[in-house]
Amino acid sequence: MSVAGIFAARLLDADPEADPPWLATEYVEGPSLRAVVESGGPLPVDRLVPPTTQLCGALGSIHAAGLVHRDLTPANVLLSPTGAPGDRLRVARTSTSTRGPRAAR
């Protein structure tokens, strides 16, 4: 199970057959989108466009790998304070990410 994309957290290991199923992804330093909005309110448009574009790229990579995230929430969108401005968002995968049809639903 591999997602090739700079905006999706890299999968390190997983056991989908375990009880409960689990996975481990790379550590992403920085707050979640949820924490940013809760502490500072809604993002202004000029700060919202880059992460929205990056989020679309992350979902494209996830779907291209034949996976469906199923738990995409602001808590699973991580904003790294490091890196170039266009390389700061990462989508965390959860145990609810599943293989699914390649077509969007």
PDB file of C-alpha atoms in Angstrom:
ATOM      1  CA  MET A   1       0.000   0.000   0.000  1.00  0.00           C
ATOM      2  CA  SER A   2       1.935   3.042  -1.209  1.00  0.00           C
ATOM      3  CA  VAL A   3       0.901   6.581  -2.050  1.00  0.00           C
ATOM      4  CA  ALA A   4       3.305   8.512  -4.251  1.00  0.00           C
ATOM      5  CA  GLY A   5       2.722  12.167  -3.539  1.00  0.00           C
ATOM      6  CA  ILE A   6       4.430  14.934  -1.618  1.00  0.00           C
ATOM      7  CA  PHE A   7       1.230  16.007   0.144  1.00  0.00           C
ATOM      8  CA  ALA A   8       0.300  12.637   1.678  1.00  0.00           C
ATOM      9  CA  ALA A   9       2.062  11.411   4.822  1.00  0.00           C
ATOM     10  CA  ARG A  10       4.384   8.525   3.915  1.00  0.00           C
ATOM     11  CA  LEU A  11       3.221   5.106   5.105  1.00  0.00           C
ATOM     12  CA  LEU A  12       5.925   3.397   7.190  1.00  0.00           C
ATOM     13  CA  ASP A  13       4.210   0.148   8.171  1.00  0.00           C
ATOM     14  CA  ALA A  14       0.746  -1.354   8.481  1.00  0.00           C
ATOM     15  CA  ASP A  15      -1.148  -4.477   9.460  1.00  0.00           C
ATOM     16  CA  PRO A  16      -4.676  -4.276   8.049  1.00  0.00           C
ATOM     17  CA  GLU A  17      -5.370  -7.855   9.214  1.00  0.00           C
ATOM     18  CA  ALA A  18      -4.613  -7.117  12.896  1.00  0.00           C
ATOM     19  CA  ASP A  19      -7.372  -6.664  15.466  1.00  0.00           C
ATOM     20  CA  PRO A  20      -7.688  -3.722  15.401  1.00  0.00           C
ATOM     21  CA  PRO A  21      -6.074  -2.875  12.055  1.00  0.00           C
ATOM     22  CA  TRP A  22      -3.291  -0.293  12.340  1.00  0.00           C
ATOM     23  CA  LEU A  23      -0.874   1.759  10.313  1.00  0.00           C
ATOM     24  CA  ALA A  24       2.092   4.010  11.032  1.00  0.00           C
ATOM     25  CA  THR A  25       2.908   7.088   8.978  1.00  0.00           C
ATOM     26  CA  GLU A  26       5.791   9.522   9.008  1.00  0.00           C
ATOM     27  CA  TYR A  27       5.739  12.154  11.739  1.00  0.00           C
ATOM     28  CA  VAL A  28       4.589  15.529  10.434  1.00  0.00           C
ATOM     29  CA  GLU A  29       5.566  18.451  12.641  1.00  0.00           C
ATOM     30  CA  GLY A  30       2.949  21.152  12.869  1.00  0.00           C
ATOM     31  CA  PRO A  31      -0.664  21.742  13.818  1.00  0.00           C
ATOM     32  CA  SER A  32      -3.728  20.282  12.201  1.00  0.00           C
ATOM     33  CA  LEU A  33      -5.977  22.506  10.122  1.00  0.00           C
ATOM     34  CA  ARG A  34      -8.557  22.037  12.873  1.00  0.00           C
ATOM     35  CA  ALA A  35      -6.200  23.446  15.528  1.00  0.00           C
ATOM     36  CA  VAL A  36      -5.299  26.426  13.326  1.00  0.00           C
ATOM     37  CA  VAL A  37      -8.959  27.310  12.722  1.00  0.00           C
ATOM     38  CA  GLU A  38      -9.938  26.750  16.368  1.00  0.00           C
ATOM     39  CA  SER A  39      -7.160  29.041  17.612  1.00  0.00           C
ATOM     40  CA  GLY A  40      -7.324  31.765  14.961  1.00  0.00           C
ATOM     41  CA  GLY A  41     -10.698  31.516  13.261  1.00  0.00           C
ATOM     42  CA  PRO A  42     -11.367  30.929   9.568  1.00  0.00           C
ATOM     43  CA  LEU A  43      -8.392  31.385   7.258  1.00  0.00           C
ATOM     44  CA  PRO A  44      -8.449  34.400   4.943  1.00  0.00           C
ATOM     45  CA  VAL A  45      -8.624  33.550   1.236  1.00  0.00           C
ATOM     46  CA  ASP A  46      -4.940  34.331   0.594  1.00  0.00           C
ATOM     47  CA  ARG A  47      -3.951  31.751   3.256  1.00  0.00           C
ATOM     48  CA  LEU A  48      -6.609  29.256   2.198  1.00  0.00           C
ATOM     49  CA  VAL A  49      -5.794  28.818  -1.501  1.00  0.00           C
ATOM     50  CA  PRO A  50      -2.339  27.137  -1.193  1.00  0.00           C
ATOM     51  CA  PRO A  51      -3.417  24.438   1.298  1.00  0.00           C
ATOM     52  CA  THR A  52      -6.624  23.812  -0.650  1.00  0.00           C
ATOM     53  CA  THR A  53      -4.606  23.245  -3.830  1.00  0.00           C
ATOM     54  CA  GLN A  54      -2.223  20.960  -1.921  1.00  0.00           C
ATOM     55  CA  LEU A  55      -5.154  19.048  -0.438  1.00  0.00           C
ATOM     56  CA  CYS A  56      -6.445  18.381  -3.953  1.00  0.00           C
ATOM     57  CA  GLY A  57      -2.970  17.074  -4.881  1.00  0.00           C
ATOM     58  CA  ALA A  58      -2.929  14.793  -1.837  1.00  0.00           C
ATOM     59  CA  LEU A  59      -6.351  13.367  -2.655  1.00  0.00           C
ATOM     60  CA  GLY A  60      -5.268  12.848  -6.265  1.00  0.00           C
ATOM     61  CA  SER A  61      -2.267  10.806  -5.063  1.00  0.00           C
ATOM     62  CA  ILE A  62      -4.374   8.811  -2.621  1.00  0.00           C
ATOM     63  CA  HIS A  63      -7.006   8.022  -5.255  1.00  0.00           C
ATOM     64  CA  ALA A  64      -4.348   7.195  -7.884  1.00  0.00           C
ATOM     65  CA  ALA A  65      -3.084   4.503  -5.477  1.00  0.00           C
ATOM     66  CA  GLY A  66      -6.584   2.990  -5.485  1.00  0.00           C
ATOM     67  CA  LEU A  67      -7.350   4.120  -1.931  1.00  0.00           C
ATOM     68  CA  VAL A  68     -10.307   5.950  -0.428  1.00  0.00           C
ATOM     69  CA  HIS A  69      -9.437   7.993   2.687  1.00  0.00           C
ATOM     70  CA  ARG A  70     -12.936   7.859   4.307  1.00  0.00           C
ATOM     71  CA  ASP A  71     -11.969  10.103   7.236  1.00  0.00           C
ATOM     72  CA  LEU A  72     -10.812  13.355   5.679  1.00  0.00           C
ATOM     73  CA  THR A  73     -11.371  15.987   8.355  1.00  0.00           C
ATOM     74  CA  PRO A  74      -9.548  19.175   9.362  1.00  0.00           C
ATOM     75  CA  ALA A  75      -7.945  17.119  12.167  1.00  0.00           C
ATOM     76  CA  ASN A  76      -6.269  14.894   9.530  1.00  0.00           C
ATOM     77  CA  VAL A  77      -4.902  17.784   7.468  1.00  0.00           C
ATOM     78  CA  LEU A  78      -1.523  18.728   8.934  1.00  0.00           C
ATOM     79  CA  LEU A  79       0.206  22.045   8.260  1.00  0.00           C
ATOM     80  CA  SER A  80       3.973  21.823   8.594  1.00  0.00           C
ATOM     81  CA  PRO A  81       5.748  25.071   9.521  1.00  0.00           C
ATOM     82  CA  THR A  82       8.864  23.965   7.620  1.00  0.00           C
ATOM     83  CA  GLY A  83       9.574  23.754   3.921  1.00  0.00           C
ATOM     84  CA  ALA A  84       8.724  26.019   1.044  1.00  0.00           C
ATOM     85  CA  PRO A  85       5.273  27.668   1.174  1.00  0.00           C
ATOM     86  CA  GLY A  86       4.008  25.288  -1.517  1.00  0.00           C
ATOM     87  CA  ASP A  87       5.184  22.205   0.390  1.00  0.00           C
ATOM     88  CA  ARG A  88       3.596  22.515   3.825  1.00  0.00           C
ATOM     89  CA  LEU A  89       0.441  20.417   3.856  1.00  0.00           C
ATOM     90  CA  ARG A  90       0.248  16.685   4.566  1.00  0.00           C
ATOM     91  CA  VAL A  91      -2.833  14.481   4.730  1.00  0.00           C
ATOM     92  CA  ALA A  92      -2.627  11.888   7.483  1.00  0.00           C
ATOM     93  CA  ARG A  93      -3.934   8.457   6.623  1.00  0.00           C
ATOM     94  CA  THR A  94      -6.156   6.638   9.054  1.00  0.00           C
ATOM     95  CA  SER A  95      -7.107   3.041   9.636  1.00  0.00           C
ATOM     96  CA  THR A  96     -10.285   3.818   7.702  1.00  0.00           C
ATOM     97  CA  SER A  97      -8.336   4.345   4.470  1.00  0.00           C
ATOM     98  CA  THR A  98      -9.427   1.494   2.248  1.00  0.00           C
ATOM     99  CA  ARG A  99      -8.866   0.157  -1.192  1.00  0.00           C
ATOM    100  CA  GLY A 100     -11.725   1.117  -3.398  1.00  0.00           C
ATOM    101  CA  PRO A 101     -12.762   1.798  -6.943  1.00  0.00           C
ATOM    102  CA  ARG A 102     -10.544   4.231  -8.799  1.00  0.00           C
ATOM    103  CA  ALA A 103     -13.545   6.281  -9.852  1.00  0.00           C
ATOM    104  CA  ALA A 104     -14.626   9.053  -7.518  1.00  0.00           C
ATOM    105  CA  ARG A 105     -17.905   8.539  -5.714  1.00  0.00           C
TER     106      ARG A 105
END
